[in-house]
Amino acid sequence: MSETGGGGVREVKSAARTVELLELLAERGDRPARLQELADELGVPRSSMYALLQTLISRGWVRTDITGSLYGIGIHALLTGTSYLDSDPRVRLVRPYLDEASEALGETIHMGRLDGPDVAYLATRESHEYLRTISRVGRRLPAHAGALGKALLAERPDDALPEGPYRTLTPNTHPDRASLAADLAEVRARGYSVDREEGVPGIVGFGFALRYDSPAQDAISCSVPVARLTPGHEERIVAVMREVRAKIEATAPAAGGAAHWR
C-alpha cells in the first residue's frame, strides 16, 4: 500500500489497480485491448493482469471476445453508472428543467458535473433538429473545451487552472492557460460561457453554472449548430437558460438537507 495524502490514509494497491484498469477500458470505448497492451499501459506483470481480468470477467465488469484475447468494459459498469444517475438528488432535480428548456428552445440541452480536469455528462435532452448518433450521457469532455466546463472553471480562481499546454479538440480550443483565463474573465462578466466550436466543430454552446453548491460543481448548457444560430436565437437561448437556471437554484435544497456528496 502507498500514501495518498488524503488525511494520511494509505491506498490499497490492488483496489487502485482495479479502478485504473476499469477506467482505461472505459476510455478506450469501442477499441478493445489485448492482455499485453493493458499490462504495459498499467505497468503490471502479464500474469497479474490476466488474473485480474479473469476475476472482473466473472463479475461482469469486463467482457472478452470468443477467443478470449480481447477485453472491453463490461455491463456492470453500465448498471453502476445508471444507479449513480438514478440516486443523485441533483440530477433528479434538474431533469424536468432540461425538458422545459428543450421544449422552449428546440435545441440540445445538457447537464454536466466537473470531475477533475473534465466535465462528465449526466443528462441530455436532444434536439429534434440535430440528433447525435451517440448519447453524451456518461461521456467526458475536457473542461477547458466546452461551455459546461468553462462555466464551472469561471467559478474558481485562475490560479487553480492547470498550467497546460491543453489538449485541443478543434482549431478553436484554448491551447493554454493564458488564453483560457482571458475567456473566463469574460464569462464572469457576462454571467455565462460561450463555446464557439471549441469542443465540437459546427456547434456553439452556452453554459450556465448552477450555484446551489459553492463552488459550483454542476452546470447546464444549450448546444446549437452554427447554421441555425442567428443573433435573435442566441438572445432567446440566453434568456431561457438564465430563467431555467434561476428556477433550478431556487428549487434546490440547501446543502445541509439531503446527503451532500463530494
XYZ file of N, CA and C in Angstrom:
786
model
N 0.848 -1.196 0.000
C 0.000 0.000 0.000
C 0.878 1.238 0.000
N 0.337 2.351 -0.503
C 1.108 3.576 -0.586
C 0.289 4.751 -0.099
N 0.983 5.842 0.300
C 0.314 7.035 0.792
C -0.450 7.733 -0.328
N -1.587 8.277 -0.007
C -2.352 9.066 -0.974
C -2.362 10.534 -0.622
N -2.026 10.876 0.595
C -2.091 12.265 1.027
C -3.466 12.674 1.486
N -4.427 11.777 1.452
C -5.792 12.084 1.888
C -5.953 11.851 3.366
N -5.455 12.775 4.195
C -5.579 12.628 5.639
C -4.742 11.487 6.170
N -3.658 11.119 5.461
C -2.777 10.062 5.920
C -3.284 8.672 5.623
N -4.420 8.537 4.939
C -4.960 7.225 4.601
C -4.085 6.570 3.541
N -3.809 5.291 3.719
C -2.951 4.579 2.783
C -3.786 3.927 1.687
N -3.317 4.015 0.465
C -4.028 3.473 -0.684
C -3.869 1.964 -0.763
N -4.943 1.282 -1.062
C -4.906 -0.163 -1.261
C -4.513 -0.415 -2.711
N -3.331 -0.953 -2.909
C -2.781 -1.064 -4.258
C -3.647 -1.919 -5.171
N -4.173 -3.034 -4.668
C -4.980 -3.913 -5.524
C -6.266 -3.221 -5.959
N -6.863 -2.436 -5.046
C -8.082 -1.707 -5.404
C -7.776 -0.625 -6.420
N -6.665 0.093 -6.205
C -6.275 1.151 -7.144
C -6.024 0.571 -8.528
N -5.395 -0.574 -8.584
C -5.100 -1.205 -9.873
C -6.385 -1.601 -10.585
N -7.348 -2.107 -9.835
C -8.627 -2.493 -10.430
C -9.332 -1.275 -11.027
N -9.361 -0.184 -10.265
C -10.010 1.035 -10.750
C -9.287 1.566 -11.986
N -7.970 1.573 -11.959
C -7.194 2.059 -13.109
C -7.487 1.226 -14.351
N -7.619 -0.075 -14.190
C -7.926 -0.952 -15.323
C -9.309 -0.642 -15.889
N -10.308 -0.496 -15.021
C -11.662 -0.206 -15.493
C -11.721 1.156 -16.181
N -11.027 2.136 -15.636
C -11.008 3.457 -16.267
C -10.332 3.407 -17.629
N -9.277 2.635 -17.737
C -8.579 2.507 -19.015
C -9.477 1.860 -20.060
N -10.161 0.794 -19.684
C -11.061 0.132 -20.631
C -12.215 1.055 -21.018
N -12.723 1.834 -20.061
C -13.813 2.759 -20.354
C -13.360 3.834 -21.339
N -12.142 4.333 -21.158
C -11.612 5.365 -22.048
C -11.447 4.856 -23.474
N -11.164 3.583 -23.619
C -10.949 3.014 -24.952
C -12.240 2.859 -25.732
N -13.371 2.848 -25.026
C -14.658 2.765 -25.717
C -14.783 1.523 -26.573
N -14.949 1.721 -27.891
C -15.165 0.583 -28.789
C -13.853 0.023 -29.330
N -12.749 0.326 -28.674
C -11.452 -0.215 -29.076
C -10.978 -1.218 -28.023
N -11.339 -2.495 -28.162
C -10.930 -3.482 -27.156
C -9.404 -3.604 -27.095
N -8.916 -4.050 -25.949
C -7.469 -4.128 -25.718
C -7.030 -5.576 -25.549
N -5.775 -5.820 -25.872
C -5.169 -7.130 -25.641
C -4.483 -7.149 -24.278
N -4.261 -8.341 -23.779
C -3.663 -8.517 -22.459
C -2.352 -7.755 -22.319
N -1.466 -7.891 -23.297
C -0.153 -7.252 -23.186
C -0.273 -5.729 -23.204
N -1.220 -5.209 -23.981
C -1.436 -3.761 -24.019
C -1.801 -3.231 -22.633
N -2.712 -3.930 -21.972
C -3.163 -3.487 -20.654
C -2.044 -3.606 -19.624
N -1.297 -4.712 -19.698
C -0.190 -4.897 -18.766
C 0.863 -3.807 -18.946
N 1.172 -3.487 -20.189
C 2.171 -2.450 -20.462
C 1.681 -1.075 -20.033
N 0.424 -0.773 -20.318
C -0.121 0.550 -20.016
C -0.127 0.827 -18.518
N -0.443 -0.194 -17.723
C -0.547 -0.005 -16.279
C 0.707 -0.445 -15.530
N 1.686 -0.947 -16.258
C 2.928 -1.366 -15.618
C 2.738 -2.529 -14.667
N 1.927 -3.504 -15.093
C 1.596 -4.659 -14.257
C 2.116 -5.924 -14.937
N 2.664 -6.881 -14.178
C 3.082 -8.142 -14.795
C 1.934 -8.807 -15.549
N 2.260 -9.428 -16.653
C 1.242 -10.061 -17.504
C 0.394 -11.058 -16.720
N 1.025 -11.862 -15.868
C 0.294 -12.883 -15.113
C -0.689 -12.244 -14.133
N -0.281 -11.146 -13.497
C -1.161 -10.451 -12.559
C -2.335 -9.812 -13.291
N -2.049 -9.234 -14.459
C -3.120 -8.619 -15.240
C -4.117 -9.672 -15.700
N -3.641 -10.818 -16.113
C -4.531 -11.890 -16.564
C -5.454 -12.329 -15.430
N -4.895 -12.503 -14.221
C -5.702 -12.928 -13.084
C -6.754 -11.882 -12.738
N -6.365 -10.613 -12.799
C -7.307 -9.537 -12.504
C -8.424 -9.503 -13.534
N -8.085 -9.637 -14.803
C -9.088 -9.635 -15.862
C -10.079 -10.782 -15.690
N -9.581 -11.957 -15.383
C -10.468 -13.107 -15.224
C -11.435 -12.911 -14.061
N -10.943 -12.307 -12.983
C -11.807 -12.026 -11.840
C -12.913 -11.060 -12.233
N -12.549 -10.010 -12.967
C -13.527 -8.995 -13.356
C -14.497 -9.525 -14.413
N -14.032 -10.414 -15.271
C -14.933 -11.041 -16.248
C -15.995 -11.861 -15.519
N -15.585 -12.607 -14.506
C -16.534 -13.454 -13.769
C -17.563 -12.628 -13.023
N -17.219 -11.360 -12.728
C -18.137 -10.473 -12.006
C -18.914 -9.543 -12.933
N -18.641 -9.608 -14.220
C -19.387 -8.803 -15.184
C -18.853 -7.405 -15.416
N -17.687 -7.073 -14.837
C -17.125 -5.736 -15.007
C -16.276 -5.607 -16.258
N -15.808 -6.735 -16.769
C -15.024 -6.771 -18.005
C -15.623 -7.860 -18.886
N -15.581 -7.649 -20.190
C -16.036 -8.678 -21.126
C -14.891 -9.021 -22.066
N -14.994 -10.204 -22.672
C -13.972 -10.647 -23.608
C -14.632 -11.257 -24.829
N -13.879 -11.361 -25.924
C -14.450 -11.939 -27.146
C -14.375 -13.461 -27.082
N -14.862 -14.110 -28.132
C -14.938 -15.576 -28.100
C -13.568 -16.227 -28.085
N -12.539 -15.506 -28.512
C -11.186 -16.061 -28.480
C -10.517 -15.849 -27.128
N -11.091 -14.992 -26.305
C -10.504 -14.708 -25.006
C -9.254 -13.850 -25.074
N -9.069 -13.161 -26.206
C -7.836 -12.380 -26.371
C -8.068 -10.876 -26.370
N -9.337 -10.435 -26.455
C -9.664 -9.015 -26.468
C -10.552 -8.692 -25.268
N -10.322 -7.511 -24.682
C -11.030 -7.148 -23.459
C -11.642 -5.755 -23.580
N -12.862 -5.630 -23.015
C -13.546 -4.344 -23.002
C -14.323 -4.184 -21.712
N -14.888 -3.002 -21.518
C -15.653 -2.729 -20.303
C -16.918 -3.574 -20.300
N -17.333 -4.042 -19.114
C -18.470 -4.949 -19.003
C -19.776 -4.261 -18.635
N -20.839 -5.017 -18.651
C -22.174 -4.467 -18.463
C -22.390 -3.934 -17.051
N -21.670 -4.455 -16.066
C -21.871 -3.981 -14.703
C -21.432 -2.534 -14.543
N -20.552 -2.070 -15.411
C -20.181 -0.654 -15.380
C -21.389 0.201 -15.735
N -22.172 -0.247 -16.714
C -23.394 0.467 -17.090
C -24.401 0.456 -15.949
N -24.581 -0.697 -15.325
C -25.555 -0.806 -14.242
C -25.184 0.107 -13.075
N -23.904 0.182 -12.773
C -23.457 1.049 -11.685
C -23.640 2.509 -12.058
N -23.304 2.861 -13.307
C -23.482 4.232 -13.758
C -24.933 4.667 -13.727
N -25.823 3.784 -14.123
C -27.251 4.089 -14.099
C -27.726 4.306 -12.669
N -27.216 3.501 -11.744
C -27.569 3.656 -10.342
C -27.125 5.017 -9.821
N -25.947 5.456 -10.252
C -25.452 6.772 -9.840
C -26.419 7.867 -10.281
N -26.825 7.815 -11.547
C -27.730 8.839 -12.071
C -29.085 8.799 -11.374
N -29.599 7.589 -11.125
C -30.915 7.454 -10.510
C -30.923 7.906 -9.053
N -29.775 7.783 -8.384
C -29.738 8.085 -6.957
C -29.276 9.500 -6.654
N -28.787 10.221 -7.661
C -28.246 11.548 -7.404
C -29.380 12.579 -7.301
N -29.516 13.265 -6.163
C -30.637 14.200 -5.996
C -30.558 15.401 -6.924
N -29.346 15.842 -7.275
C -29.210 16.991 -8.159
C -29.677 16.639 -9.574
N -29.332 15.457 -10.038
C -29.758 15.044 -11.379
C -31.278 14.940 -11.434
N -31.862 14.345 -10.399
C -33.327 14.234 -10.366
C -33.979 15.613 -10.363
N -33.374 16.541 -9.655
C -33.907 17.901 -9.585
C -33.873 18.584 -10.945
N -32.766 18.431 -11.657
C -32.529 19.200 -12.879
C -33.282 18.642 -14.082
N -33.493 17.347 -14.133
C -34.071 16.726 -15.335
C -35.329 17.410 -15.857
N -36.329 17.706 -15.022
C -37.545 18.347 -15.566
C -37.266 19.714 -16.191
N -36.283 20.424 -15.675
C -35.951 21.735 -16.218
C -35.205 21.618 -17.545
N -34.491 20.513 -17.738
C -33.891 20.260 -19.051
C -34.996 20.070 -20.081
N -36.040 19.355 -19.682
C -37.196 19.180 -20.576
C -37.803 20.534 -20.924
N -37.944 21.382 -19.920
C -38.549 22.699 -20.127
C -37.723 23.528 -21.115
N -36.398 23.529 -20.923
C -35.531 24.304 -21.815
C -35.551 23.732 -23.224
N -35.570 22.403 -23.336
C -35.579 21.761 -24.647
C -36.855 22.086 -25.414
N -37.982 22.051 -24.717
C -39.258 22.359 -25.364
C -39.330 23.826 -25.790
N -38.771 24.712 -24.970
C -38.836 26.143 -25.266
C -37.924 26.530 -26.427
N -36.772 25.862 -26.522
C -35.758 26.278 -27.495
C -35.645 25.357 -28.710
N -36.051 24.107 -28.553
C -35.905 23.159 -29.652
C -34.467 22.774 -29.915
N -33.585 22.971 -28.916
C -32.173 22.668 -29.069
C -31.738 21.617 -28.047
N -30.519 21.136 -28.172
C -29.989 20.125 -27.265
C -29.563 20.779 -25.950
N -30.005 20.197 -24.841
C -29.720 20.725 -23.510
C -28.956 19.664 -22.714
N -27.897 20.082 -22.022
C -27.071 19.159 -21.241
C -27.007 19.575 -19.785
N -26.747 18.591 -18.931
C -26.291 18.824 -17.560
C -24.976 18.099 -17.401
N -23.980 18.786 -16.824
C -22.685 18.162 -16.611
C -22.146 18.480 -15.240
N -21.160 17.691 -14.817
C -20.535 17.870 -13.495
C -19.021 17.859 -13.660
N -18.368 18.762 -12.961
C -16.909 18.831 -13.009
C -16.314 17.612 -12.325
N -15.385 16.955 -13.005
C -14.723 15.759 -12.476
C -13.249 15.860 -12.812
N -12.477 16.443 -11.902
C -11.072 16.679 -12.177
C -10.924 17.685 -13.302
N -10.134 17.363 -14.327
C -9.948 18.301 -15.432
C -11.046 18.215 -16.487
N -12.026 17.353 -16.282
C -13.059 17.108 -17.281
C -14.444 17.457 -16.753
N -15.398 17.455 -17.673
C -16.811 17.510 -17.326
C -17.445 16.190 -17.753
N -18.181 15.580 -16.822
C -18.920 14.354 -17.132
C -20.369 14.729 -17.424
N -20.895 14.208 -18.524
C -22.277 14.491 -18.914
C -23.220 13.565 -18.151
N -24.173 14.163 -17.420
C -25.085 13.397 -16.575
C -26.497 13.285 -17.141
N -26.894 14.222 -17.967
C -28.236 14.188 -18.560
C -28.231 15.015 -19.833
N -29.026 14.577 -20.799
C -29.107 15.273 -22.086
C -30.521 15.175 -22.636
N -30.973 16.267 -23.216
C -32.218 16.261 -23.974
C -31.851 16.678 -25.397
N -31.980 15.772 -26.334
C -31.521 16.018 -27.698
C -32.523 16.843 -28.500
N -32.004 17.690 -29.357
C -32.833 18.450 -30.282
C -33.431 17.521 -31.321
N -34.671 17.807 -31.721
C -35.284 17.027 -32.799
C -34.686 17.416 -34.149
N -34.018 18.554 -34.185
C -33.420 19.030 -35.427
C -32.003 18.502 -35.639
N -31.338 18.175 -34.520
C -29.937 17.766 -34.604
C -29.705 16.613 -33.639
N -29.859 15.404 -34.133
C -29.735 14.221 -33.287
C -28.329 13.641 -33.383
N -27.706 13.430 -32.217
C -26.397 12.776 -32.202
C -26.594 11.285 -32.413
N -25.618 10.640 -33.021
C -25.698 9.195 -33.204
C -25.346 8.467 -31.909
N -24.603 9.135 -30.973
C -24.219 8.532 -29.709
C -24.564 9.506 -28.588
N -25.277 9.034 -27.569
C -25.621 9.900 -26.446
C -24.369 10.320 -25.699
N -24.373 11.553 -25.208
C -23.229 12.036 -24.446
C -23.279 11.628 -22.980
N -24.406 11.142 -22.487
C -24.522 10.802 -21.078
C -23.457 9.753 -20.727
N -22.712 10.039 -19.665
C -21.648 9.134 -19.240
C -20.320 9.401 -19.903
N -20.285 10.342 -20.837
C -19.032 10.665 -21.511
C -18.408 11.906 -20.908
N -17.166 12.158 -21.290
C -16.408 13.252 -20.696
C -15.844 14.153 -21.780
N -15.670 15.417 -21.418
C -15.060 16.395 -22.306
C -14.127 17.250 -21.455
N -12.933 17.579 -21.946
C -12.054 18.462 -21.170
C -12.777 19.749 -20.800
N -12.665 20.157 -19.547
C -13.413 21.319 -19.065
C -13.071 22.587 -19.828
N -11.849 22.704 -20.306
C -11.443 23.934 -20.997
C -11.998 24.019 -22.410
N -12.624 22.922 -22.881
C -13.013 22.855 -24.286
C -14.516 22.872 -24.520
N -15.300 23.316 -23.542
C -16.739 23.323 -23.750
C -17.444 24.307 -22.844
N -18.707 24.570 -23.163
C -19.485 25.563 -22.419
C -19.710 25.142 -20.974
N -20.033 23.875 -20.730
C -20.250 23.410 -19.365
C -19.005 23.617 -18.521
N -17.873 23.151 -19.036
C -16.633 23.233 -18.278
C -16.200 24.659 -18.022
N -16.295 25.519 -19.032
C -15.858 26.900 -18.852
C -16.756 27.641 -17.853
N -18.057 27.327 -17.854
C -18.946 27.941 -16.870
C -18.521 27.573 -15.456
N -18.049 26.333 -15.263
C -17.637 25.877 -13.936
C -16.237 26.361 -13.575
N -15.339 26.393 -14.536
C -13.992 26.901 -14.260
C -14.029 28.375 -13.881
N -14.974 29.115 -14.437
C -15.093 30.541 -14.122
C -15.526 30.779 -12.686
N -16.054 29.752 -12.026
C -16.446 29.860 -10.627
C -15.251 29.681 -9.695
N -14.077 29.422 -10.258
C -12.878 29.160 -9.479
C -11.790 30.166 -9.822
N -10.832 30.362 -8.928
C -9.747 31.313 -9.234
C -8.866 30.797 -10.360
N -8.288 31.709 -11.124
C -7.451 31.315 -12.255
C -6.219 30.536 -11.828
N -5.747 30.758 -10.579
C -4.548 30.032 -10.163
C -4.822 28.545 -9.932
N -6.106 28.142 -9.990
C -6.449 26.725 -9.898
C -6.430 26.038 -11.256
N -6.255 26.808 -12.324
C -6.227 26.227 -13.666
C -4.930 25.463 -13.888
N -4.995 24.340 -14.601
C -3.756 23.627 -14.927
C -2.866 24.468 -15.826
N -1.584 24.233 -15.749
C -0.623 25.039 -16.496
C -0.763 24.874 -18.007
N -1.044 23.684 -18.472
C -1.070 23.444 -19.914
C 0.273 22.933 -20.397
N 0.481 22.753 -21.689
C -0.483 23.062 -22.761
C -1.709 22.164 -22.696
N -2.819 22.651 -23.245
C -4.078 21.939 -23.180
C -4.314 21.115 -24.438
N -5.069 20.028 -24.226
C -5.437 19.192 -25.370
C -6.418 19.958 -26.248
N -6.151 20.036 -27.532
C -7.027 20.764 -28.451
C -7.895 19.778 -29.230
N -9.185 20.058 -29.257
C -10.142 19.200 -29.962
C -10.524 19.771 -31.316
N -10.446 21.092 -31.445
C -10.723 21.769 -32.710
C -9.734 22.935 -32.822
N -9.657 23.578 -33.970
C -8.777 24.747 -34.090
C -9.142 25.887 -33.142
N -10.361 25.862 -32.574
C -10.804 26.931 -31.688
C -10.607 26.624 -30.204
N -10.151 25.425 -29.863
C -9.941 25.076 -28.457
C -8.832 25.931 -27.853
N -9.028 26.383 -26.618
C -7.971 27.144 -25.942
C -6.738 26.262 -25.769
N -5.567 26.719 -26.240
C -4.374 25.872 -26.179
C -3.571 26.024 -24.892
N -3.831 27.091 -24.117
C -3.000 27.327 -22.944
C -3.769 28.092 -21.864
N -3.147 28.216 -20.724
C -3.767 28.841 -19.550
C -4.103 30.311 -19.785
N -3.209 31.033 -20.430
C -3.441 32.471 -20.640
C -4.681 32.708 -21.497
N -4.816 31.942 -22.564
C -5.961 32.083 -23.452
C -7.254 31.749 -22.724
N -7.230 30.662 -21.954
C -8.429 30.255 -21.213
C -8.787 31.284 -20.148
N -7.790 31.789 -19.424
C -8.046 32.759 -18.358
C -8.708 34.024 -18.899
N -8.272 34.471 -20.063
C -8.882 35.657 -20.670
C -10.350 35.398 -20.987
N -10.658 34.204 -21.479
C -12.044 33.841 -21.779
C -12.861 33.777 -20.493
N -12.297 33.193 -19.436
C -13.037 33.046 -18.177
C -13.359 34.401 -17.555
N -12.497 35.378 -17.770
C -12.801 36.727 -17.280
C -14.066 37.259 -17.951
N -14.226 36.978 -19.232
C -15.434 37.389 -19.952
C -16.647 36.608 -19.460
N -16.447 35.325 -19.137
C -17.552 34.508 -18.614
C -18.076 35.115 -17.316
N -17.169 35.498 -16.431
C -17.578 36.070 -15.142
C -18.336 37.383 -15.347
N -17.858 38.209 -16.268
C -18.518 39.496 -16.521
C -19.887 39.306 -17.167
N -19.980 38.306 -18.046
C -21.210 38.056 -18.802
C -22.227 37.288 -17.978
N -21.738 36.369 -17.139
C -22.616 35.538 -16.334
C -22.877 34.173 -16.921
N -22.314 33.863 -18.064
C -22.444 32.547 -18.696
C -21.298 32.386 -19.683
N -21.039 31.140 -20.080
C -19.939 30.857 -21.003
C -20.460 30.650 -22.418
N -19.585 30.877 -23.369
C -19.904 30.626 -24.777
C -18.775 29.783 -25.369
N -19.147 28.705 -25.998
C -18.198 27.791 -26.649
C -18.495 27.839 -28.149
N -17.639 28.534 -28.881
C -17.860 28.668 -30.324
C -16.949 27.676 -31.060
N -17.494 26.466 -31.227
C -16.807 25.378 -31.933
C -15.475 25.033 -31.280
N -15.402 25.108 -29.956
C -14.173 24.776 -29.250
C -14.078 23.296 -28.903
N -15.238 22.659 -28.704
C -15.249 21.240 -28.374
C -15.690 20.362 -29.525
N -16.651 20.859 -30.320
C -17.198 20.100 -31.449
C -17.332 21.038 -32.647
N -16.739 20.694 -33.785
C -16.875 21.560 -34.968
C -18.342 21.743 -35.351
N -18.704 22.979 -35.685
C -20.052 23.260 -36.142
C -21.065 23.480 -35.050
N -20.642 23.406 -33.770
C -21.579 23.534 -32.652
C -21.152 24.683 -31.737
N -22.124 25.511 -31.368
C -21.911 26.577 -30.392
C -22.677 26.212 -29.124
N -22.042 26.416 -27.973
C -22.687 26.089 -26.706
C -22.729 27.284 -25.774
N -23.762 27.311 -24.924
C -23.924 28.360 -23.922
C -24.061 27.670 -22.568
N -23.143 27.961 -21.634
C -23.103 27.250 -20.365
C -23.427 28.123 -19.169
N -24.142 27.536 -18.199
C -24.608 28.263 -17.021
C -24.325 27.432 -15.778
N -23.446 27.922 -14.919
C -23.138 27.219 -13.669
C -24.349 27.232 -12.756
N -24.576 26.118 -12.057
C -25.665 26.018 -11.087
C -25.062 26.243 -9.707
N -25.403 27.348 -9.108
C -24.706 27.772 -7.888
C -25.426 27.319 -6.618
N -25.983 26.105 -6.629
C -26.530 25.566 -5.389
C -25.433 24.942 -4.540
N -24.236 24.790 -5.095
C -23.048 24.406 -4.344
C -22.018 25.512 -4.519
N -21.099 25.614 -3.577
C -20.057 26.628 -3.692
C -18.695 25.993 -3.384
N -17.792 25.986 -4.380
C -18.015 26.461 -5.748
C -18.927 25.503 -6.515
N -19.519 25.999 -7.572
C -20.456 25.189 -8.360
C -19.775 23.944 -8.909
N -20.470 22.823 -8.831
C -19.983 21.557 -9.385
C -20.728 21.161 -10.650
N -21.960 21.663 -10.794
C -22.822 21.293 -11.912
C -23.108 22.511 -12.787
N -23.429 22.235 -14.041
C -23.808 23.298 -14.973
C -24.785 22.739 -15.986
N -25.513 23.630 -16.629
C -26.386 23.259 -17.743
C -25.936 24.044 -18.969
N -26.235 23.498 -20.138
C -25.845 24.183 -21.365
C -26.853 23.928 -22.464
N -26.814 24.796 -23.453
C -27.607 24.640 -24.672
C -26.635 24.597 -25.845
N -26.756 23.576 -26.682
C -25.908 23.438 -27.858
C -26.730 23.625 -29.121
N -26.186 24.368 -30.083
C -26.918 24.655 -31.314
C -25.955 24.657 -32.497
N -26.346 24.094 -33.627
C -25.495 24.155 -34.813
C -25.283 25.591 -35.265
N -24.088 25.892 -35.724
C -23.752 27.234 -36.185
C -24.742 27.718 -37.241
N -25.161 26.824 -38.114
C -26.035 27.209 -39.221
C -27.383 27.733 -38.754
N -27.814 27.378 -37.526
C -29.110 27.821 -37.018
C -28.996 28.962 -36.018
N -27.796 29.412 -35.742
C -27.619 30.406 -34.681
C -27.646 31.820 -35.243
N -28.804 32.453 -35.168
C -28.940 33.861 -35.532
C -28.804 34.704 -34.265
N -28.547 36.005 -34.391
C -28.487 36.865 -33.200
C -29.755 36.792 -32.352
N -30.903 36.737 -33.009
C -32.155 36.660 -32.276
C -32.295 35.351 -31.515
N -31.883 34.260 -32.144
C -31.975 32.950 -31.497
C -31.010 32.881 -30.312
N -29.818 33.438 -30.486
C -28.843 33.452 -29.391
C -29.396 34.224 -28.197
N -30.037 35.345 -28.462
C -30.616 36.149 -27.380
C -31.694 35.371 -26.633
N -32.513 34.628 -27.384
C -33.568 33.843 -26.740
C -32.974 32.688 -25.947
N -31.941 32.038 -26.470
C -31.292 30.944 -25.736
C -30.798 31.431 -24.381
N -30.113 32.567 -24.392
C -29.566 33.100 -23.146
C -30.687 33.438 -22.165
N -31.761 34.030 -22.647
C -32.869 34.415 -21.771
C -33.533 33.184 -21.148
N -33.796 32.169 -21.970
C -34.452 30.965 -21.469
C -33.550 30.221 -20.491
N -32.274 30.083 -20.827
C -31.361 29.341 -19.959
C -31.133 30.060 -18.635
N -31.100 31.383 -18.664
C -30.994 32.137 -17.407
C -32.219 31.892 -16.525
N -33.377 31.892 -17.144
C -34.610 31.664 -16.392
C -34.636 30.257 -15.808
N -34.227 29.280 -16.602
C -34.204 27.894 -16.130
C -33.201 27.740 -14.992
N -32.040 28.349 -15.130
C -31.051 28.275 -14.039
C -31.628 28.855 -12.750
N -32.302 30.000 -12.843
C -32.881 30.627 -11.651
C -33.898 29.705 -10.984
N -34.703 29.022 -11.786
C -35.688 28.100 -11.228
C -35.013 26.931 -10.519
N -33.967 26.384 -11.137
C -33.254 25.260 -10.524
C -32.644 25.676 -9.195
N -31.969 26.813 -9.194
C -31.291 27.263 -7.979
C -32.294 27.595 -6.876
N -33.456 28.079 -7.255
C -34.485 28.402 -6.260
C -35.115 27.151 -5.674
N -35.107 26.066 -6.444
C -35.743 24.822 -6.024
C -34.796 23.910 -5.265
N -33.493 24.025 -5.531
C -32.504 23.116 -4.951
C -32.492 23.232 -3.435
N -32.462 22.083 -2.727
C -32.380 22.127 -1.260
C -31.007 22.621 -0.815
N -30.968 23.158 0.377
C -29.692 23.588 0.934
C -28.781 22.386 1.109
N -27.482 22.646 1.088
C -26.508 21.554 1.185
C -26.679 20.754 2.464
N -27.252 21.341 3.498
C -27.414 20.636 4.763
C -28.622 19.725 4.790
N -29.382 19.639 3.683
C -30.558 18.810 3.642
C -30.222 17.359 3.383
N -30.537 16.887 2.183
C -30.236 15.507 1.821
C -28.720 15.326 1.759
N -28.322 14.065 1.650
C -26.885 13.756 1.607
C -26.187 14.622 0.578
N -25.101 15.264 0.997
C -24.360 16.175 0.132
C -23.041 15.525 -0.215
N -22.971 14.951 -1.404
C -21.813 14.159 -1.796
C -20.677 15.058 -2.243
N -19.458 14.558 -2.095
C -18.282 15.294 -2.596
C -17.462 14.386 -3.488
